[in-house]
Amino acid sequence: MRDQTVQVDDLKLVALPSAVNCADLFVRFTLTEWRVESIVPEVRRTAEALVKAVVGDAKPTSTPTMLLFRLRLSGNALAVEIEDDRSVPELNVPRSLAGPNSGVQLLSTGKQLLWCEVPLPKGMDATVVPLPRRGTTRAAAAAAPPPAEIAAADDLSPDVMERILKGLRRGEGDGPMRI
């Protein structure tokens, strides 16, 4: 957890037994997207143990709390982290994961951070992991200025534009539009 973070992805979950399955799906999706499929089985086991340590024996009737499940790629390891909204009960690292690459921290916000690092494959560090390239989002595309040929079009009369808008506003039951 000391090296510079290269990639991080997280998921907010309700601390109920269903969080185990949600975290598992998230691990498989994220590590496939990051193209480090070779460590998926180990990260899945780690995530399951950590989530179960936080969720415990939560009953559907108990007041649910939230947890933040995070995968952090840095240095030569992938850290599986869980931030628990509760400051009590105190979390413990599961025995199967106990060691120098795991721990519990009390954050300045009063939340607890339970974490465990899984080493990346030999010869690989966070800087050489081929991260996904995401395209333009819909929001960014909608905010983009119109193409130059539309912006510069002088032949778009207000009458044509009005008819187009009228056609877009009409309801399904209005029948065919007369031009």
mmCIF file with all atom_site columns, C-alpha atoms in Angstrom:
data_model
loop_
_atom_site.group_PDB
_atom_site.id
_atom_site.type_symbol
_atom_site.label_atom_id
_atom_site.label_alt_id
_atom_site.label_comp_id
_atom_site.label_asym_id
_atom_site.label_entity_id
_atom_site.label_seq_id
_atom_site.pdbx_PDB_ins_code
_atom_site.Cartn_x
_atom_site.Cartn_y
_atom_site.Cartn_z
_atom_site.occupancy
_atom_site.B_iso_or_equiv
_atom_site.pdbx_formal_charge
_atom_site.auth_seq_id
_atom_site.auth_comp_id
_atom_site.auth_asym_id
_atom_site.auth_atom_id
_atom_site.pdbx_PDB_model_num
ATOM 1   C CA . MET A 1 1   ? 0.000   0.000   0.000   1.00 0.00 ? 1   MET A CA 1
ATOM 2   C CA . ARG A 1 2   ? 3.050   2.264   -0.092  1.00 0.00 ? 2   ARG A CA 1
ATOM 3   C CA . ASP A 1 3   ? 3.600   2.440   -3.857  1.00 0.00 ? 3   ASP A CA 1
ATOM 4   C CA . GLN A 1 4   ? 1.922   4.950   -6.117  1.00 0.00 ? 4   GLN A CA 1
ATOM 5   C CA . THR A 1 5   ? -1.528  3.844   -7.270  1.00 0.00 ? 5   THR A CA 1
ATOM 6   C CA . VAL A 1 6   ? -1.752  3.274   -11.007 1.00 0.00 ? 6   VAL A CA 1
ATOM 7   C CA . GLN A 1 7   ? -5.378  2.148   -11.253 1.00 0.00 ? 7   GLN A CA 1
ATOM 8   C CA . VAL A 1 8   ? -8.248  1.916   -8.803  1.00 0.00 ? 8   VAL A CA 1
ATOM 9   C CA . ASP A 1 9   ? -11.865 0.853   -9.077  1.00 0.00 ? 9   ASP A CA 1
ATOM 10  C CA . ASP A 1 10  ? -14.452 0.559   -6.345  1.00 0.00 ? 10  ASP A CA 1
ATOM 11  C CA . LEU A 1 11  ? -18.002 -0.519  -5.646  1.00 0.00 ? 11  LEU A CA 1
ATOM 12  C CA . LYS A 1 12  ? -20.356 0.562   -2.852  1.00 0.00 ? 12  LYS A CA 1
ATOM 13  C CA . LEU A 1 13  ? -22.173 -2.414  -1.297  1.00 0.00 ? 13  LEU A CA 1
ATOM 14  C CA . VAL A 1 14  ? -24.682 -3.055  1.442   1.00 0.00 ? 14  VAL A CA 1
ATOM 15  C CA . ALA A 1 15  ? -23.034 -5.148  4.164   1.00 0.00 ? 15  ALA A CA 1
ATOM 16  C CA . LEU A 1 16  ? -25.265 -8.189  3.733   1.00 0.00 ? 16  LEU A CA 1
ATOM 17  C CA . PRO A 1 17  ? -24.380 -11.732 2.625   1.00 0.00 ? 17  PRO A CA 1
ATOM 18  C CA . SER A 1 18  ? -25.225 -10.774 -0.985  1.00 0.00 ? 18  SER A CA 1
ATOM 19  C CA . ALA A 1 19  ? -22.127 -8.524  -0.926  1.00 0.00 ? 19  ALA A CA 1
ATOM 20  C CA . VAL A 1 20  ? -19.947 -11.642 -1.312  1.00 0.00 ? 20  VAL A CA 1
ATOM 21  C CA . ASN A 1 21  ? -21.437 -12.446 -4.737  1.00 0.00 ? 21  ASN A CA 1
ATOM 22  C CA . CYS A 1 22  ? -21.426 -8.805  -5.844  1.00 0.00 ? 22  CYS A CA 1
ATOM 23  C CA . ALA A 1 23  ? -17.757 -8.444  -4.896  1.00 0.00 ? 23  ALA A CA 1
ATOM 24  C CA . ASP A 1 24  ? -16.948 -11.664 -6.754  1.00 0.00 ? 24  ASP A CA 1
ATOM 25  C CA . LEU A 1 25  ? -18.585 -10.404 -9.957  1.00 0.00 ? 25  LEU A CA 1
ATOM 26  C CA . PHE A 1 26  ? -16.797 -7.081  -9.572  1.00 0.00 ? 26  PHE A CA 1
ATOM 27  C CA . VAL A 1 27  ? -13.409 -8.811  -9.159  1.00 0.00 ? 27  VAL A CA 1
ATOM 28  C CA . ARG A 1 28  ? -13.890 -10.973 -12.246 1.00 0.00 ? 28  ARG A CA 1
ATOM 29  C CA . PHE A 1 29  ? -15.068 -8.047  -14.382 1.00 0.00 ? 29  PHE A CA 1
ATOM 30  C CA . THR A 1 30  ? -12.397 -5.594  -13.231 1.00 0.00 ? 30  THR A CA 1
ATOM 31  C CA . LEU A 1 31  ? -9.435  -7.962  -13.487 1.00 0.00 ? 31  LEU A CA 1
ATOM 32  C CA . THR A 1 32  ? -10.553 -9.089  -16.926 1.00 0.00 ? 32  THR A CA 1
ATOM 33  C CA . GLU A 1 33  ? -10.808 -5.438  -17.964 1.00 0.00 ? 33  GLU A CA 1
ATOM 34  C CA . TRP A 1 34  ? -7.327  -4.794  -16.544 1.00 0.00 ? 34  TRP A CA 1
ATOM 35  C CA . ARG A 1 35  ? -6.072  -7.952  -18.316 1.00 0.00 ? 35  ARG A CA 1
ATOM 36  C CA . VAL A 1 36  ? -4.648  -9.683  -15.245 1.00 0.00 ? 36  VAL A CA 1
ATOM 37  C CA . GLU A 1 37  ? -6.839  -12.783 -15.446 1.00 0.00 ? 37  GLU A CA 1
ATOM 38  C CA . SER A 1 38  ? -4.084  -15.041 -14.082 1.00 0.00 ? 38  SER A CA 1
ATOM 39  C CA . ILE A 1 39  ? -4.633  -13.730 -10.528 1.00 0.00 ? 39  ILE A CA 1
ATOM 40  C CA . VAL A 1 40  ? -8.449  -13.851 -10.622 1.00 0.00 ? 40  VAL A CA 1
ATOM 41  C CA . PRO A 1 41  ? -8.761  -17.074 -8.546  1.00 0.00 ? 41  PRO A CA 1
ATOM 42  C CA . GLU A 1 42  ? -6.507  -15.773 -5.767  1.00 0.00 ? 42  GLU A CA 1
ATOM 43  C CA . VAL A 1 43  ? -8.153  -12.332 -5.703  1.00 0.00 ? 43  VAL A CA 1
ATOM 44  C CA . ARG A 1 44  ? -11.605 -13.949 -5.636  1.00 0.00 ? 44  ARG A CA 1
ATOM 45  C CA . ARG A 1 45  ? -10.633 -16.030 -2.566  1.00 0.00 ? 45  ARG A CA 1
ATOM 46  C CA . THR A 1 46  ? -9.130  -12.951 -0.894  1.00 0.00 ? 46  THR A CA 1
ATOM 47  C CA . ALA A 1 47  ? -12.183 -10.800 -1.626  1.00 0.00 ? 47  ALA A CA 1
ATOM 48  C CA . GLU A 1 48  ? -14.555 -13.477 -0.351  1.00 0.00 ? 48  GLU A CA 1
ATOM 49  C CA . ALA A 1 49  ? -12.634 -13.838 2.932   1.00 0.00 ? 49  ALA A CA 1
ATOM 50  C CA . LEU A 1 50  ? -12.462 -10.065 3.481   1.00 0.00 ? 50  LEU A CA 1
ATOM 51  C CA . VAL A 1 51  ? -16.124 -9.426  2.674   1.00 0.00 ? 51  VAL A CA 1
ATOM 52  C CA . LYS A 1 52  ? -17.197 -12.282 4.947   1.00 0.00 ? 52  LYS A CA 1
ATOM 53  C CA . ALA A 1 53  ? -15.019 -10.813 7.721   1.00 0.00 ? 53  ALA A CA 1
ATOM 54  C CA . VAL A 1 54  ? -16.847 -7.482  7.401   1.00 0.00 ? 54  VAL A CA 1
ATOM 55  C CA . VAL A 1 55  ? -20.358 -8.820  6.829   1.00 0.00 ? 55  VAL A CA 1
ATOM 56  C CA . GLY A 1 56  ? -20.053 -11.584 9.438   1.00 0.00 ? 56  GLY A CA 1
ATOM 57  C CA . ASP A 1 57  ? -23.351 -13.181 10.279  1.00 0.00 ? 57  ASP A CA 1
ATOM 58  C CA . ALA A 1 58  ? -25.477 -10.244 9.151   1.00 0.00 ? 58  ALA A CA 1
ATOM 59  C CA . LYS A 1 59  ? -29.141 -11.028 9.345   1.00 0.00 ? 59  LYS A CA 1
ATOM 60  C CA . PRO A 1 60  ? -31.602 -9.574  6.822   1.00 0.00 ? 60  PRO A CA 1
ATOM 61  C CA . THR A 1 61  ? -33.508 -8.005  9.739   1.00 0.00 ? 61  THR A CA 1
ATOM 62  C CA . SER A 1 62  ? -30.486 -6.085  11.084  1.00 0.00 ? 62  SER A CA 1
ATOM 63  C CA . THR A 1 63  ? -29.900 -2.470  10.130  1.00 0.00 ? 63  THR A CA 1
ATOM 64  C CA . PRO A 1 64  ? -27.705 -2.602  7.035   1.00 0.00 ? 64  PRO A CA 1
ATOM 65  C CA . THR A 1 65  ? -24.517 -0.616  6.846   1.00 0.00 ? 65  THR A CA 1
ATOM 66  C CA . MET A 1 66  ? -22.527 0.298   3.758   1.00 0.00 ? 66  MET A CA 1
ATOM 67  C CA . LEU A 1 67  ? -19.089 -0.811  2.742   1.00 0.00 ? 67  LEU A CA 1
ATOM 68  C CA . LEU A 1 68  ? -16.800 0.350   -0.028  1.00 0.00 ? 68  LEU A CA 1
ATOM 69  C CA . PHE A 1 69  ? -15.095 -2.519  -1.869  1.00 0.00 ? 69  PHE A CA 1
ATOM 70  C CA . ARG A 1 70  ? -11.975 -1.374  -3.730  1.00 0.00 ? 70  ARG A CA 1
ATOM 71  C CA . LEU A 1 71  ? -9.337  -2.903  -6.000  1.00 0.00 ? 71  LEU A CA 1
ATOM 72  C CA . ARG A 1 72  ? -6.110  -0.877  -6.126  1.00 0.00 ? 72  ARG A CA 1
ATOM 73  C CA . LEU A 1 73  ? -3.261  -1.613  -8.516  1.00 0.00 ? 73  LEU A CA 1
ATOM 74  C CA . SER A 1 74  ? 0.096   -0.302  -7.305  1.00 0.00 ? 74  SER A CA 1
ATOM 75  C CA . GLY A 1 75  ? 3.704   -1.420  -7.298  1.00 0.00 ? 75  GLY A CA 1
ATOM 76  C CA . ASN A 1 76  ? 3.943   -5.168  -7.714  1.00 0.00 ? 76  ASN A CA 1
ATOM 77  C CA . ALA A 1 77  ? 0.624   -5.951  -6.015  1.00 0.00 ? 77  ALA A CA 1
ATOM 78  C CA . LEU A 1 78  ? -3.110  -5.626  -6.263  1.00 0.00 ? 78  LEU A CA 1
ATOM 79  C CA . ALA A 1 79  ? -4.689  -4.510  -2.987  1.00 0.00 ? 79  ALA A CA 1
ATOM 80  C CA . VAL A 1 80  ? -8.179  -5.653  -2.070  1.00 0.00 ? 80  VAL A CA 1
ATOM 81  C CA . GLU A 1 81  ? -9.603  -3.075  0.343   1.00 0.00 ? 81  GLU A CA 1
ATOM 82  C CA . ILE A 1 82  ? -12.860 -2.723  2.220   1.00 0.00 ? 82  ILE A CA 1
ATOM 83  C CA . GLU A 1 83  ? -13.896 0.457   3.995   1.00 0.00 ? 83  GLU A CA 1
ATOM 84  C CA . ASP A 1 84  ? -16.519 -0.228  6.628   1.00 0.00 ? 84  ASP A CA 1
ATOM 85  C CA . ASP A 1 85  ? -18.799 2.623   7.738   1.00 0.00 ? 85  ASP A CA 1
ATOM 86  C CA . ARG A 1 86  ? -18.775 1.305   11.306  1.00 0.00 ? 86  ARG A CA 1
ATOM 87  C CA . SER A 1 87  ? -15.997 2.097   13.761  1.00 0.00 ? 87  SER A CA 1
ATOM 88  C CA . VAL A 1 88  ? -17.171 -0.840  15.904  1.00 0.00 ? 88  VAL A CA 1
ATOM 89  C CA . PRO A 1 89  ? -17.097 -3.786  15.997  1.00 0.00 ? 89  PRO A CA 1
ATOM 90  C CA . GLU A 1 90  ? -13.394 -3.841  15.328  1.00 0.00 ? 90  GLU A CA 1
ATOM 91  C CA . LEU A 1 91  ? -12.535 -5.750  12.160  1.00 0.00 ? 91  LEU A CA 1
ATOM 92  C CA . ASN A 1 92  ? -9.930  -8.499  12.054  1.00 0.00 ? 92  ASN A CA 1
ATOM 93  C CA . VAL A 1 93  ? -7.975  -9.933  9.137   1.00 0.00 ? 93  VAL A CA 1
ATOM 94  C CA . PRO A 1 94  ? -9.119  -13.525 8.514   1.00 0.00 ? 94  PRO A CA 1
ATOM 95  C CA . ARG A 1 95  ? -6.516  -16.094 9.683   1.00 0.00 ? 95  ARG A CA 1
ATOM 96  C CA . SER A 1 96  ? -6.106  -17.417 6.146   1.00 0.00 ? 96  SER A CA 1
ATOM 97  C CA . LEU A 1 97  ? -4.918  -13.952 5.011   1.00 0.00 ? 97  LEU A CA 1
ATOM 98  C CA . ALA A 1 98  ? -2.976  -12.805 8.094   1.00 0.00 ? 98  ALA A CA 1
ATOM 99  C CA . GLY A 1 99  ? 0.564   -11.673 7.401   1.00 0.00 ? 99  GLY A CA 1
ATOM 100 C CA . PRO A 1 100 ? 2.671   -8.691  6.433   1.00 0.00 ? 100 PRO A CA 1
ATOM 101 C CA . ASN A 1 101 ? 0.587   -8.044  3.294   1.00 0.00 ? 101 ASN A CA 1
ATOM 102 C CA . SER A 1 102 ? -2.675  -7.497  5.166   1.00 0.00 ? 102 SER A CA 1
ATOM 103 C CA . GLY A 1 103 ? -4.033  -5.374  7.948   1.00 0.00 ? 103 GLY A CA 1
ATOM 104 C CA . VAL A 1 104 ? -6.693  -3.154  9.469   1.00 0.00 ? 104 VAL A CA 1
ATOM 105 C CA . GLN A 1 105 ? -6.451  0.622   9.790   1.00 0.00 ? 105 GLN A CA 1
ATOM 106 C CA . LEU A 1 106 ? -8.670  3.123   11.543  1.00 0.00 ? 106 LEU A CA 1
ATOM 107 C CA . LEU A 1 107 ? -9.118  6.016   9.109   1.00 0.00 ? 107 LEU A CA 1
ATOM 108 C CA . SER A 1 108 ? -9.326  9.670   10.123  1.00 0.00 ? 108 SER A CA 1
ATOM 109 C CA . THR A 1 109 ? -13.022 9.588   9.128   1.00 0.00 ? 109 THR A CA 1
ATOM 110 C CA . GLY A 1 110 ? -13.687 7.015   11.853  1.00 0.00 ? 110 GLY A CA 1
ATOM 111 C CA . LYS A 1 111 ? -14.166 4.230   9.326   1.00 0.00 ? 111 LYS A CA 1
ATOM 112 C CA . GLN A 1 112 ? -12.134 1.038   9.282   1.00 0.00 ? 112 GLN A CA 1
ATOM 113 C CA . LEU A 1 113 ? -10.062 -0.141  6.326   1.00 0.00 ? 113 LEU A CA 1
ATOM 114 C CA . LEU A 1 114 ? -9.489  -3.867  5.981   1.00 0.00 ? 114 LEU A CA 1
ATOM 115 C CA . TRP A 1 115 ? -6.944  -4.721  3.285   1.00 0.00 ? 115 TRP A CA 1
ATOM 116 C CA . CYS A 1 116 ? -4.876  -7.502  1.779   1.00 0.00 ? 116 CYS A CA 1
ATOM 117 C CA . GLU A 1 117 ? -2.369  -7.401  -1.071  1.00 0.00 ? 117 GLU A CA 1
ATOM 118 C CA . VAL A 1 118 ? -2.119  -10.078 -3.755  1.00 0.00 ? 118 VAL A CA 1
ATOM 119 C CA . PRO A 1 119 ? 1.167   -10.119 -5.681  1.00 0.00 ? 119 PRO A CA 1
ATOM 120 C CA . LEU A 1 120 ? 1.058   -9.532  -9.426  1.00 0.00 ? 120 LEU A CA 1
ATOM 121 C CA . PRO A 1 121 ? 2.501   -12.255 -11.689 1.00 0.00 ? 121 PRO A CA 1
ATOM 122 C CA . LYS A 1 122 ? 6.297   -12.472 -11.874 1.00 0.00 ? 122 LYS A CA 1
ATOM 123 C CA . GLY A 1 123 ? 7.860   -9.833  -14.070 1.00 0.00 ? 123 GLY A CA 1
ATOM 124 C CA . MET A 1 124 ? 4.787   -7.598  -13.922 1.00 0.00 ? 124 MET A CA 1
ATOM 125 C CA . ASP A 1 125 ? 4.206   -4.432  -11.985 1.00 0.00 ? 125 ASP A CA 1
ATOM 126 C CA . ALA A 1 126 ? 1.361   -1.952  -11.978 1.00 0.00 ? 126 ALA A CA 1
ATOM 127 C CA . THR A 1 127 ? 2.991   0.273   -14.590 1.00 0.00 ? 127 THR A CA 1
ATOM 128 C CA . VAL A 1 128 ? 2.998   -2.483  -17.260 1.00 0.00 ? 128 VAL A CA 1
ATOM 129 C CA . VAL A 1 129 ? -0.581  -3.678  -16.739 1.00 0.00 ? 129 VAL A CA 1
ATOM 130 C CA . PRO A 1 130 ? -2.463  -2.814  -19.954 1.00 0.00 ? 130 PRO A CA 1
ATOM 131 C CA . LEU A 1 131 ? -5.296  -0.681  -18.608 1.00 0.00 ? 131 LEU A CA 1
ATOM 132 C CA . PRO A 1 132 ? -8.551  -0.286  -20.518 1.00 0.00 ? 132 PRO A CA 1
ATOM 133 C CA . ARG A 1 133 ? -9.135  2.574   -22.901 1.00 0.00 ? 133 ARG A CA 1
ATOM 134 C CA . ARG A 1 134 ? -12.586 3.968   -22.517 1.00 0.00 ? 134 ARG A CA 1
ATOM 135 C CA . GLY A 1 135 ? -14.335 5.831   -25.292 1.00 0.00 ? 135 GLY A CA 1
ATOM 136 C CA . THR A 1 136 ? -16.173 9.096   -25.072 1.00 0.00 ? 136 THR A CA 1
ATOM 137 C CA . THR A 1 137 ? -19.060 9.011   -22.646 1.00 0.00 ? 137 THR A CA 1
ATOM 138 C CA . ARG A 1 138 ? -22.573 9.928   -23.720 1.00 0.00 ? 138 ARG A CA 1
ATOM 139 C CA . ALA A 1 139 ? -22.491 13.038  -21.546 1.00 0.00 ? 139 ALA A CA 1
ATOM 140 C CA . ALA A 1 140 ? -19.263 14.249  -23.149 1.00 0.00 ? 140 ALA A CA 1
ATOM 141 C CA . ALA A 1 141 ? -20.617 13.517  -26.624 1.00 0.00 ? 141 ALA A CA 1
ATOM 142 C CA . ALA A 1 142 ? -23.832 15.434  -25.873 1.00 0.00 ? 142 ALA A CA 1
ATOM 143 C CA . ALA A 1 143 ? -21.876 18.432  -24.617 1.00 0.00 ? 143 ALA A CA 1
ATOM 144 C CA . ALA A 1 144 ? -19.640 18.487  -27.679 1.00 0.00 ? 144 ALA A CA 1
ATOM 145 C CA . PRO A 1 145 ? -20.267 21.245  -30.225 1.00 0.00 ? 145 PRO A CA 1
ATOM 146 C CA . PRO A 1 146 ? -22.163 20.220  -33.371 1.00 0.00 ? 146 PRO A CA 1
ATOM 147 C CA . PRO A 1 147 ? -20.117 19.073  -36.359 1.00 0.00 ? 147 PRO A CA 1
ATOM 148 C CA . ALA A 1 148 ? -18.751 21.883  -38.512 1.00 0.00 ? 148 ALA A CA 1
ATOM 149 C CA . GLU A 1 149 ? -21.006 21.039  -41.484 1.00 0.00 ? 149 GLU A CA 1
ATOM 150 C CA . ILE A 1 150 ? -24.129 21.465  -39.353 1.00 0.00 ? 150 ILE A CA 1
ATOM 151 C CA . ALA A 1 151 ? -22.884 24.545  -37.500 1.00 0.00 ? 151 ALA A CA 1
ATOM 152 C CA . ALA A 1 152 ? -21.997 26.261  -40.779 1.00 0.00 ? 152 ALA A CA 1
ATOM 153 C CA . ALA A 1 153 ? -25.132 25.240  -42.688 1.00 0.00 ? 153 ALA A CA 1
ATOM 154 C CA . ASP A 1 154 ? -26.866 28.352  -44.012 1.00 0.00 ? 154 ASP A CA 1
ATOM 155 C CA . ASP A 1 155 ? -29.684 26.476  -45.726 1.00 0.00 ? 155 ASP A CA 1
ATOM 156 C CA . LEU A 1 156 ? -31.466 25.403  -42.517 1.00 0.00 ? 156 LEU A CA 1
ATOM 157 C CA . SER A 1 157 ? -34.454 27.675  -42.574 1.00 0.00 ? 157 SER A CA 1
ATOM 158 C CA . PRO A 1 158 ? -36.400 28.362  -39.384 1.00 0.00 ? 158 PRO A CA 1
ATOM 159 C CA . ASP A 1 159 ? -39.484 26.858  -41.074 1.00 0.00 ? 159 ASP A CA 1
ATOM 160 C CA . VAL A 1 160 ? -37.752 23.494  -41.623 1.00 0.00 ? 160 VAL A CA 1
ATOM 161 C CA . MET A 1 161 ? -36.446 23.469  -38.077 1.00 0.00 ? 161 MET A CA 1
ATOM 162 C CA . GLU A 1 162 ? -39.919 24.265  -36.724 1.00 0.00 ? 162 GLU A CA 1
ATOM 163 C CA . ARG A 1 163 ? -41.455 21.332  -38.638 1.00 0.00 ? 163 ARG A CA 1
ATOM 164 C CA . ILE A 1 164 ? -38.765 18.987  -37.327 1.00 0.00 ? 164 ILE A CA 1
ATOM 165 C CA . LEU A 1 165 ? -39.391 20.102  -33.740 1.00 0.00 ? 165 LEU A CA 1
ATOM 166 C CA . LYS A 1 166 ? -43.163 19.776  -34.203 1.00 0.00 ? 166 LYS A CA 1
ATOM 167 C CA . GLY A 1 167 ? -42.689 16.219  -35.474 1.00 0.00 ? 167 GLY A CA 1
ATOM 168 C CA . LEU A 1 168 ? -40.500 15.336  -32.509 1.00 0.00 ? 168 LEU A CA 1
ATOM 169 C CA . ARG A 1 169 ? -43.007 16.752  -30.011 1.00 0.00 ? 169 ARG A CA 1
ATOM 170 C CA . ARG A 1 170 ? -46.127 15.020  -31.327 1.00 0.00 ? 170 ARG A CA 1
ATOM 171 C CA . GLY A 1 171 ? -47.530 12.062  -29.421 1.00 0.00 ? 171 GLY A CA 1
ATOM 172 C CA . GLU A 1 172 ? -48.044 8.525   -30.704 1.00 0.00 ? 172 GLU A CA 1
ATOM 173 C CA . GLY A 1 173 ? -51.796 8.879   -31.095 1.00 0.00 ? 173 GLY A CA 1
ATOM 174 C CA . ASP A 1 174 ? -51.603 12.024  -33.229 1.00 0.00 ? 174 ASP A CA 1
ATOM 175 C CA . GLY A 1 175 ? -51.550 10.143  -36.532 1.00 0.00 ? 175 GLY A CA 1
ATOM 176 C CA . PRO A 1 176 ? -49.315 10.959  -39.515 1.00 0.00 ? 176 PRO A CA 1
ATOM 177 C CA . MET A 1 177 ? -47.928 14.448  -39.788 1.00 0.00 ? 177 MET A CA 1
ATOM 178 C CA . ARG A 1 178 ? -48.829 16.572  -42.823 1.00 0.00 ? 178 ARG A CA 1
ATOM 179 C CA . ILE A 1 179 ? -46.016 18.400  -44.479 1.00 0.00 ? 179 ILE A CA 1
#
